Amino acid sequence: MIDWLKEKVEGEIGNTACESDERDLLNTFHYLFEFQNKTLSRVTVGSVETITFNGLRLTPIYCALLSHGIGLCGITKHLDLENCSIQCEGLQRLGPVLHKCQVLRLGNNKLGDSGVKLLSATLRNPDCKIQELGLDDVGLTESCTEDLVSALSTNRKLTGLNLGSNYFADRSVPAHRSLILTRRSLEWIWLWRNQFSSNGKRHLESLQESRPGLSVGV
């Protein structure tokens, strides 16, 4: 039974090219949740490193099942939840396990500033493993800048950050500059398609001169 389930999970996780494949994987996570056998579940999915649900609408219930599945894994190297219609309730269900991901992509979801407040708890977790974070096109405004930057500043592993296609403008430039200057591990930050003026863009781009290898895209 263990061998069969392990082979089933590994096959489904490695094959999520279409919506039906993604739903099959969610159904398997549902079975594991219903079994309530932690030993069986850990042996079955404990070695999973990449989970992709790009484009599949994830309801709060699906997010809870996914959270349970990720909770059974060790470190999840890559979790792609872009364009999954996740809102605050779904993000709240995922919150307890997101710190285990090294690459976390949440782009093109309706998270808004409230979602960032939920995510901030994950970023401040002392055990947070996030190295690359995608928050492009999630409806962020200048109102969340201080909270987001404060949370990101506690993460010493962060190497890449995508904040493109949001609503940041010049008022948020000082906070973004502070993050870039103080987070020495940061290798790239994308701020394309926001609402910065030409002057604001120049202030941000000039930070590339402060550290060799740093890339700031505005």
PDB file of C-alpha atoms in Angstrom, residues 2-218:
ATOM      1  CA  ILE A   2       2.813   2.411   0.925  1.00  0.00           C
ATOM      2  CA  ASP A   3       4.743   1.653  -2.266  1.00  0.00           C
ATOM      3  CA  TRP A   4       1.613   2.106  -4.386  1.00  0.00           C
ATOM      4  CA  LEU A   5       0.706   5.435  -2.769  1.00  0.00           C
ATOM      5  CA  LYS A   6       4.265   6.715  -2.959  1.00  0.00           C
ATOM      6  CA  GLU A   7       4.474   5.843  -6.663  1.00  0.00           C
ATOM      7  CA  LYS A   8       1.061   7.456  -7.255  1.00  0.00           C
ATOM      8  CA  VAL A   9       2.045  10.719  -5.524  1.00  0.00           C
ATOM      9  CA  GLU A  10       5.429  10.924  -7.241  1.00  0.00           C
ATOM     10  CA  GLY A  11       3.809  10.290 -10.626  1.00  0.00           C
ATOM     11  CA  GLU A  12       1.101  12.905 -10.110  1.00  0.00           C
ATOM     12  CA  ILE A  13       3.440  15.573  -8.738  1.00  0.00           C
ATOM     13  CA  GLY A  14       5.755  15.087 -11.699  1.00  0.00           C
ATOM     14  CA  ASN A  15       2.848  15.374 -14.126  1.00  0.00           C
ATOM     15  CA  THR A  16       0.679  18.467 -13.495  1.00  0.00           C
ATOM     16  CA  ALA A  17       0.673  19.777 -17.059  1.00  0.00           C
ATOM     17  CA  CYS A  18      -3.110  20.155 -17.217  1.00  0.00           C
ATOM     18  CA  GLU A  19      -6.000  20.872 -14.858  1.00  0.00           C
ATOM     19  CA  SER A  20      -7.150  17.247 -14.616  1.00  0.00           C
ATOM     20  CA  ASP A  21      -3.656  16.185 -13.490  1.00  0.00           C
ATOM     21  CA  GLU A  22      -3.638  18.905 -10.822  1.00  0.00           C
ATOM     22  CA  ARG A  23      -7.066  17.784  -9.575  1.00  0.00           C
ATOM     23  CA  ASP A  24      -5.824  14.183  -9.390  1.00  0.00           C
ATOM     24  CA  LEU A  25      -3.011  15.306  -7.110  1.00  0.00           C
ATOM     25  CA  LEU A  26      -5.402  17.261  -4.898  1.00  0.00           C
ATOM     26  CA  ASN A  27      -7.632  14.191  -4.671  1.00  0.00           C
ATOM     27  CA  THR A  28      -4.650  12.125  -3.544  1.00  0.00           C
ATOM     28  CA  PHE A  29      -3.863  14.706  -0.854  1.00  0.00           C
ATOM     29  CA  HIS A  30      -7.530  14.382   0.148  1.00  0.00           C
ATOM     30  CA  TYR A  31      -7.177  10.601   0.509  1.00  0.00           C
ATOM     31  CA  LEU A  32      -4.116  11.053   2.704  1.00  0.00           C
ATOM     32  CA  PHE A  33      -5.987  13.579   4.823  1.00  0.00           C
ATOM     33  CA  GLU A  34      -8.885  11.142   5.269  1.00  0.00           C
ATOM     34  CA  PHE A  35      -6.557   8.270   6.213  1.00  0.00           C
ATOM     35  CA  GLN A  36      -5.271  10.264   9.213  1.00  0.00           C
ATOM     36  CA  ASN A  37      -2.218   8.001   9.248  1.00  0.00           C
ATOM     37  CA  LYS A  38       0.742  10.343   9.753  1.00  0.00           C
ATOM     38  CA  THR A  39       3.368   7.644   9.315  1.00  0.00           C
ATOM     39  CA  LEU A  40       1.876   6.448   6.034  1.00  0.00           C
ATOM     40  CA  SER A  41       1.451   9.999   4.785  1.00  0.00           C
ATOM     41  CA  ARG A  42       5.010  11.088   5.649  1.00  0.00           C
ATOM     42  CA  VAL A  43       6.559   8.055   3.966  1.00  0.00           C
ATOM     43  CA  THR A  44       4.366   8.667   0.926  1.00  0.00           C
ATOM     44  CA  VAL A  45       5.020  12.354   0.304  1.00  0.00           C
ATOM     45  CA  GLY A  46       8.011  13.130   2.513  1.00  0.00           C
ATOM     46  CA  SER A  47      10.466  13.408  -0.387  1.00  0.00           C
ATOM     47  CA  VAL A  48       8.338  15.717  -2.604  1.00  0.00           C
ATOM     48  CA  GLU A  49      10.303  18.862  -3.465  1.00  0.00           C
ATOM     49  CA  THR A  50       8.301  20.578  -6.262  1.00  0.00           C
ATOM     50  CA  ILE A  51       4.546  21.228  -6.247  1.00  0.00           C
ATOM     51  CA  THR A  52       2.843  23.112  -9.091  1.00  0.00           C
ATOM     52  CA  PHE A  53      -0.793  24.175  -9.350  1.00  0.00           C
ATOM     53  CA  ASN A  54      -0.327  27.068 -11.773  1.00  0.00           C
ATOM     54  CA  GLY A  55      -3.722  28.170 -13.140  1.00  0.00           C
ATOM     55  CA  LEU A  56      -5.973  25.832 -11.127  1.00  0.00           C
ATOM     56  CA  ARG A  57      -8.611  27.637  -9.019  1.00  0.00           C
ATOM     57  CA  LEU A  58      -7.857  26.738  -5.407  1.00  0.00           C
ATOM     58  CA  THR A  59     -10.798  27.186  -3.053  1.00  0.00           C
ATOM     59  CA  PRO A  60     -10.123  27.547   0.700  1.00  0.00           C
ATOM     60  CA  ILE A  61     -10.904  23.823   1.098  1.00  0.00           C
ATOM     61  CA  TYR A  62      -8.363  22.932  -1.599  1.00  0.00           C
ATOM     62  CA  CYS A  63      -5.854  25.209   0.132  1.00  0.00           C
ATOM     63  CA  ALA A  64      -6.447  23.329   3.395  1.00  0.00           C
ATOM     64  CA  LEU A  65      -5.810  19.986   1.663  1.00  0.00           C
ATOM     65  CA  LEU A  66      -2.685  21.373   0.025  1.00  0.00           C
ATOM     66  CA  SER A  67      -1.507  22.737   3.366  1.00  0.00           C
ATOM     67  CA  HIS A  68      -1.906  19.279   4.886  1.00  0.00           C
ATOM     68  CA  GLY A  69       0.052  17.717   2.019  1.00  0.00           C
ATOM     69  CA  ILE A  70       2.907  20.228   2.245  1.00  0.00           C
ATOM     70  CA  GLY A  71       2.971  19.771   6.006  1.00  0.00           C
ATOM     71  CA  LEU A  72       3.905  16.123   5.444  1.00  0.00           C
ATOM     72  CA  CYS A  73       6.913  17.045   3.313  1.00  0.00           C
ATOM     73  CA  GLY A  74      10.368  18.061   4.373  1.00  0.00           C
ATOM     74  CA  ILE A  75      11.583  21.297   2.797  1.00  0.00           C
ATOM     75  CA  THR A  76       9.560  22.072  -0.334  1.00  0.00           C
ATOM     76  CA  LYS A  77      12.032  23.510  -2.815  1.00  0.00           C
ATOM     77  CA  HIS A  78       9.463  24.986  -5.192  1.00  0.00           C
ATOM     78  CA  LEU A  79       5.764  25.792  -4.696  1.00  0.00           C
ATOM     79  CA  ASP A  80       4.038  27.420  -7.682  1.00  0.00           C
ATOM     80  CA  LEU A  81       0.524  28.730  -6.957  1.00  0.00           C
ATOM     81  CA  GLU A  82       0.388  31.467  -9.580  1.00  0.00           C
ATOM     82  CA  ASN A  83      -2.983  32.381 -11.066  1.00  0.00           C
ATOM     83  CA  CYS A  84      -4.925  30.096  -8.707  1.00  0.00           C
ATOM     84  CA  SER A  85      -7.581  32.636  -7.601  1.00  0.00           C
ATOM     85  CA  ILE A  86      -6.286  32.445  -4.033  1.00  0.00           C
ATOM     86  CA  GLN A  87      -7.693  35.114  -1.723  1.00  0.00           C
ATOM     87  CA  CYS A  88      -7.084  35.876   1.945  1.00  0.00           C
ATOM     88  CA  GLU A  89      -9.024  32.902   3.336  1.00  0.00           C
ATOM     89  CA  GLY A  90      -7.097  30.473   1.152  1.00  0.00           C
ATOM     90  CA  LEU A  91      -3.790  32.100   2.075  1.00  0.00           C
ATOM     91  CA  GLN A  92      -4.729  31.807   5.734  1.00  0.00           C
ATOM     92  CA  ARG A  93      -5.226  28.042   5.293  1.00  0.00           C
ATOM     93  CA  LEU A  94      -1.798  27.779   3.639  1.00  0.00           C
ATOM     94  CA  GLY A  95      -0.089  30.028   6.191  1.00  0.00           C
ATOM     95  CA  PRO A  96       1.164  27.325   8.602  1.00  0.00           C
ATOM     96  CA  VAL A  97       3.310  25.623   5.926  1.00  0.00           C
ATOM     97  CA  LEU A  98       4.515  28.340   3.531  1.00  0.00           C
ATOM     98  CA  HIS A  99       7.664  28.927   5.589  1.00  0.00           C
ATOM     99  CA  LYS A 100       8.900  25.479   4.442  1.00  0.00           C
ATOM    100  CA  CYS A 101       9.180  26.586   0.796  1.00  0.00           C
ATOM    101  CA  GLN A 102      12.421  27.842  -0.729  1.00  0.00           C
ATOM    102  CA  VAL A 103      10.815  29.223  -3.898  1.00  0.00           C
ATOM    103  CA  LEU A 104       7.252  30.496  -3.409  1.00  0.00           C
ATOM    104  CA  ARG A 105       5.267  31.896  -6.339  1.00  0.00           C
ATOM    105  CA  LEU A 106       1.926  33.541  -5.522  1.00  0.00           C
ATOM    106  CA  GLY A 107       1.661  35.897  -8.502  1.00  0.00           C
ATOM    107  CA  ASN A 108      -1.629  36.841 -10.151  1.00  0.00           C
ATOM    108  CA  ASN A 109      -3.807  36.079  -7.127  1.00  0.00           C
ATOM    109  CA  LYS A 110      -6.211  38.491  -5.417  1.00  0.00           C
ATOM    110  CA  LEU A 111      -4.263  38.836  -2.184  1.00  0.00           C
ATOM    111  CA  GLY A 112      -4.181  42.619  -1.781  1.00  0.00           C
ATOM    112  CA  ASP A 113      -2.692  44.409   1.227  1.00  0.00           C
ATOM    113  CA  SER A 114      -4.622  42.153   3.646  1.00  0.00           C
ATOM    114  CA  GLY A 115      -2.929  39.122   2.139  1.00  0.00           C
ATOM    115  CA  VAL A 116       0.486  40.637   2.781  1.00  0.00           C
ATOM    116  CA  LYS A 117      -0.363  41.003   6.472  1.00  0.00           C
ATOM    117  CA  LEU A 118      -1.061  37.257   6.577  1.00  0.00           C
ATOM    118  CA  LEU A 119       2.097  36.469   4.637  1.00  0.00           C
ATOM    119  CA  SER A 120       4.173  38.672   6.944  1.00  0.00           C
ATOM    120  CA  ALA A 121       3.744  36.136   9.749  1.00  0.00           C
ATOM    121  CA  THR A 122       5.300  33.501   7.481  1.00  0.00           C
ATOM    122  CA  LEU A 123       8.206  35.767   6.548  1.00  0.00           C
ATOM    123  CA  ARG A 124       8.906  36.544  10.219  1.00  0.00           C
ATOM    124  CA  ASN A 125       8.950  32.856  11.185  1.00  0.00           C
ATOM    125  CA  PRO A 126      12.474  32.085  12.481  1.00  0.00           C
ATOM    126  CA  ASP A 127      12.367  28.826  10.483  1.00  0.00           C
ATOM    127  CA  CYS A 128      11.330  30.550   7.223  1.00  0.00           C
ATOM    128  CA  LYS A 129      13.182  28.967   4.271  1.00  0.00           C
ATOM    129  CA  ILE A 130      11.922  31.342   1.540  1.00  0.00           C
ATOM    130  CA  GLN A 131      14.727  32.403  -0.814  1.00  0.00           C
ATOM    131  CA  GLU A 132      12.666  33.568  -3.801  1.00  0.00           C
ATOM    132  CA  LEU A 133       9.230  35.130  -3.476  1.00  0.00           C
ATOM    133  CA  GLY A 134       6.834  36.008  -6.303  1.00  0.00           C
ATOM    134  CA  LEU A 135       4.155  38.595  -5.455  1.00  0.00           C
ATOM    135  CA  ASP A 136       3.638  40.060  -8.914  1.00  0.00           C
ATOM    136  CA  ASP A 137       0.161  41.281  -9.889  1.00  0.00           C
ATOM    137  CA  VAL A 138      -1.479  40.601  -6.519  1.00  0.00           C
ATOM    138  CA  GLY A 139      -2.966  44.073  -5.914  1.00  0.00           C
ATOM    139  CA  LEU A 140      -0.416  45.524  -3.478  1.00  0.00           C
ATOM    140  CA  THR A 141      -0.504  49.253  -2.731  1.00  0.00           C
ATOM    141  CA  GLU A 142       1.729  51.680  -0.861  1.00  0.00           C
ATOM    142  CA  SER A 143      -0.335  51.039   2.288  1.00  0.00           C
ATOM    143  CA  CYS A 144       1.322  47.652   2.791  1.00  0.00           C
ATOM    144  CA  THR A 145       4.884  48.743   1.977  1.00  0.00           C
ATOM    145  CA  GLU A 146       6.173  49.278   5.508  1.00  0.00           C
ATOM    146  CA  ASP A 147       4.726  46.001   6.799  1.00  0.00           C
ATOM    147  CA  LEU A 148       6.031  44.018   3.817  1.00  0.00           C
ATOM    148  CA  VAL A 149       9.508  45.541   3.958  1.00  0.00           C
ATOM    149  CA  SER A 150       9.683  45.047   7.724  1.00  0.00           C
ATOM    150  CA  ALA A 151       8.770  41.359   7.364  1.00  0.00           C
ATOM    151  CA  LEU A 152      11.188  40.804   4.464  1.00  0.00           C
ATOM    152  CA  SER A 153      13.980  42.497   6.396  1.00  0.00           C
ATOM    153  CA  THR A 154      13.904  39.668   8.945  1.00  0.00           C
ATOM    154  CA  ASN A 155      14.585  37.038   6.267  1.00  0.00           C
ATOM    155  CA  ARG A 156      18.337  36.553   5.857  1.00  0.00           C
ATOM    156  CA  LYS A 157      17.906  33.947   3.105  1.00  0.00           C
ATOM    157  CA  LEU A 158      16.018  36.102   0.581  1.00  0.00           C
ATOM    158  CA  THR A 159      17.804  36.250  -2.799  1.00  0.00           C
ATOM    159  CA  GLY A 160      14.989  37.170  -5.223  1.00  0.00           C
ATOM    160  CA  LEU A 161      11.762  39.199  -4.984  1.00  0.00           C
ATOM    161  CA  ASN A 162       9.168  39.875  -7.694  1.00  0.00           C
ATOM    162  CA  LEU A 163       6.823  42.786  -6.910  1.00  0.00           C
ATOM    163  CA  GLY A 164       5.983  43.672 -10.507  1.00  0.00           C
ATOM    164  CA  SER A 165       2.554  44.791 -11.773  1.00  0.00           C
ATOM    165  CA  ASN A 166       1.320  46.188  -8.452  1.00  0.00           C
ATOM    166  CA  TYR A 167       0.445  49.743  -7.371  1.00  0.00           C
ATOM    167  CA  PHE A 168       3.618  50.975  -5.696  1.00  0.00           C
ATOM    168  CA  ALA A 169       4.471  54.633  -6.376  1.00  0.00           C
ATOM    169  CA  ASP A 170       7.121  57.133  -5.300  1.00  0.00           C
ATOM    170  CA  ARG A 171       5.990  57.284  -1.667  1.00  0.00           C
ATOM    171  CA  SER A 172       7.196  53.686  -1.252  1.00  0.00           C
ATOM    172  CA  VAL A 173      10.644  54.324  -2.782  1.00  0.00           C
ATOM    173  CA  PRO A 174      12.427  54.988   0.570  1.00  0.00           C
ATOM    174  CA  ALA A 175      11.125  51.701   2.026  1.00  0.00           C
ATOM    175  CA  HIS A 176      12.157  49.726  -1.061  1.00  0.00           C
ATOM    176  CA  ARG A 177      15.574  51.398  -1.011  1.00  0.00           C
ATOM    177  CA  SER A 178      15.993  50.474   2.643  1.00  0.00           C
ATOM    178  CA  LEU A 179      15.113  46.836   1.920  1.00  0.00           C
ATOM    179  CA  ILE A 180      17.550  46.618  -1.001  1.00  0.00           C
ATOM    180  CA  LEU A 181      20.392  48.266   0.916  1.00  0.00           C
ATOM    181  CA  THR A 182      20.014  46.281   4.128  1.00  0.00           C
ATOM    182  CA  ARG A 183      19.116  42.846   2.742  1.00  0.00           C
ATOM    183  CA  ARG A 184      22.625  41.912   1.630  1.00  0.00           C
ATOM    184  CA  SER A 185      21.561  38.452   0.441  1.00  0.00           C
ATOM    185  CA  LEU A 186      19.242  39.981  -2.198  1.00  0.00           C
ATOM    186  CA  GLU A 187      20.454  39.346  -5.754  1.00  0.00           C
ATOM    187  CA  TRP A 188      17.468  40.664  -7.739  1.00  0.00           C
ATOM    188  CA  ILE A 189      14.228  42.558  -7.233  1.00  0.00           C
ATOM    189  CA  TRP A 190      11.651  43.194  -9.970  1.00  0.00           C
ATOM    190  CA  LEU A 191       9.448  46.297  -9.636  1.00  0.00           C
ATOM    191  CA  TRP A 192       8.353  46.577 -13.259  1.00  0.00           C
ATOM    192  CA  ARG A 193       4.909  47.900 -14.218  1.00  0.00           C
ATOM    193  CA  ASN A 194       4.267  49.756 -10.972  1.00  0.00           C
ATOM    194  CA  GLN A 195       3.472  53.478 -10.757  1.00  0.00           C
ATOM    195  CA  PHE A 196       6.893  55.022 -10.120  1.00  0.00           C
ATOM    196  CA  SER A 197       7.795  58.311 -11.766  1.00  0.00           C
ATOM    197  CA  SER A 198      10.953  58.570 -13.867  1.00  0.00           C
ATOM    198  CA  ASN A 199      12.694  60.091 -10.850  1.00  0.00           C
ATOM    199  CA  GLY A 200      11.541  57.255  -8.579  1.00  0.00           C
ATOM    200  CA  LYS A 201      12.802  54.673 -11.059  1.00  0.00           C
ATOM    201  CA  ARG A 202      16.208  56.387 -11.196  1.00  0.00           C
ATOM    202  CA  HIS A 203      16.503  56.340  -7.401  1.00  0.00           C
ATOM    203  CA  LEU A 204      15.818  52.606  -7.368  1.00  0.00           C
ATOM    204  CA  GLU A 205      17.987  51.690 -10.362  1.00  0.00           C
ATOM    205  CA  SER A 206      20.934  53.622  -8.915  1.00  0.00           C
ATOM    206  CA  LEU A 207      21.127  51.088  -6.076  1.00  0.00           C
ATOM    207  CA  GLN A 208      22.680  48.597  -8.508  1.00  0.00           C
ATOM    208  CA  GLU A 209      25.872  50.651  -8.221  1.00  0.00           C
ATOM    209  CA  SER A 210      26.034  49.930  -4.478  1.00  0.00           C
ATOM    210  CA  ARG A 211      26.631  46.219  -4.849  1.00  0.00           C
ATOM    211  CA  PRO A 212      28.150  44.184  -7.717  1.00  0.00           C
ATOM    212  CA  GLY A 213      25.756  41.556  -9.063  1.00  0.00           C
ATOM    213  CA  LEU A 214      22.606  43.219  -7.720  1.00  0.00           C
ATOM    214  CA  SER A 215      19.827  43.598 -10.323  1.00  0.00           C
ATOM    215  CA  VAL A 216      16.964  46.089  -9.799  1.00  0.00           C
ATOM    216  CA  GLY A 217      14.305  46.007 -12.505  1.00  0.00           C
ATOM    217  CA  VAL A 218      11.917  48.972 -12.678  1.00  0.00           C
TER     218      VAL A 218
END
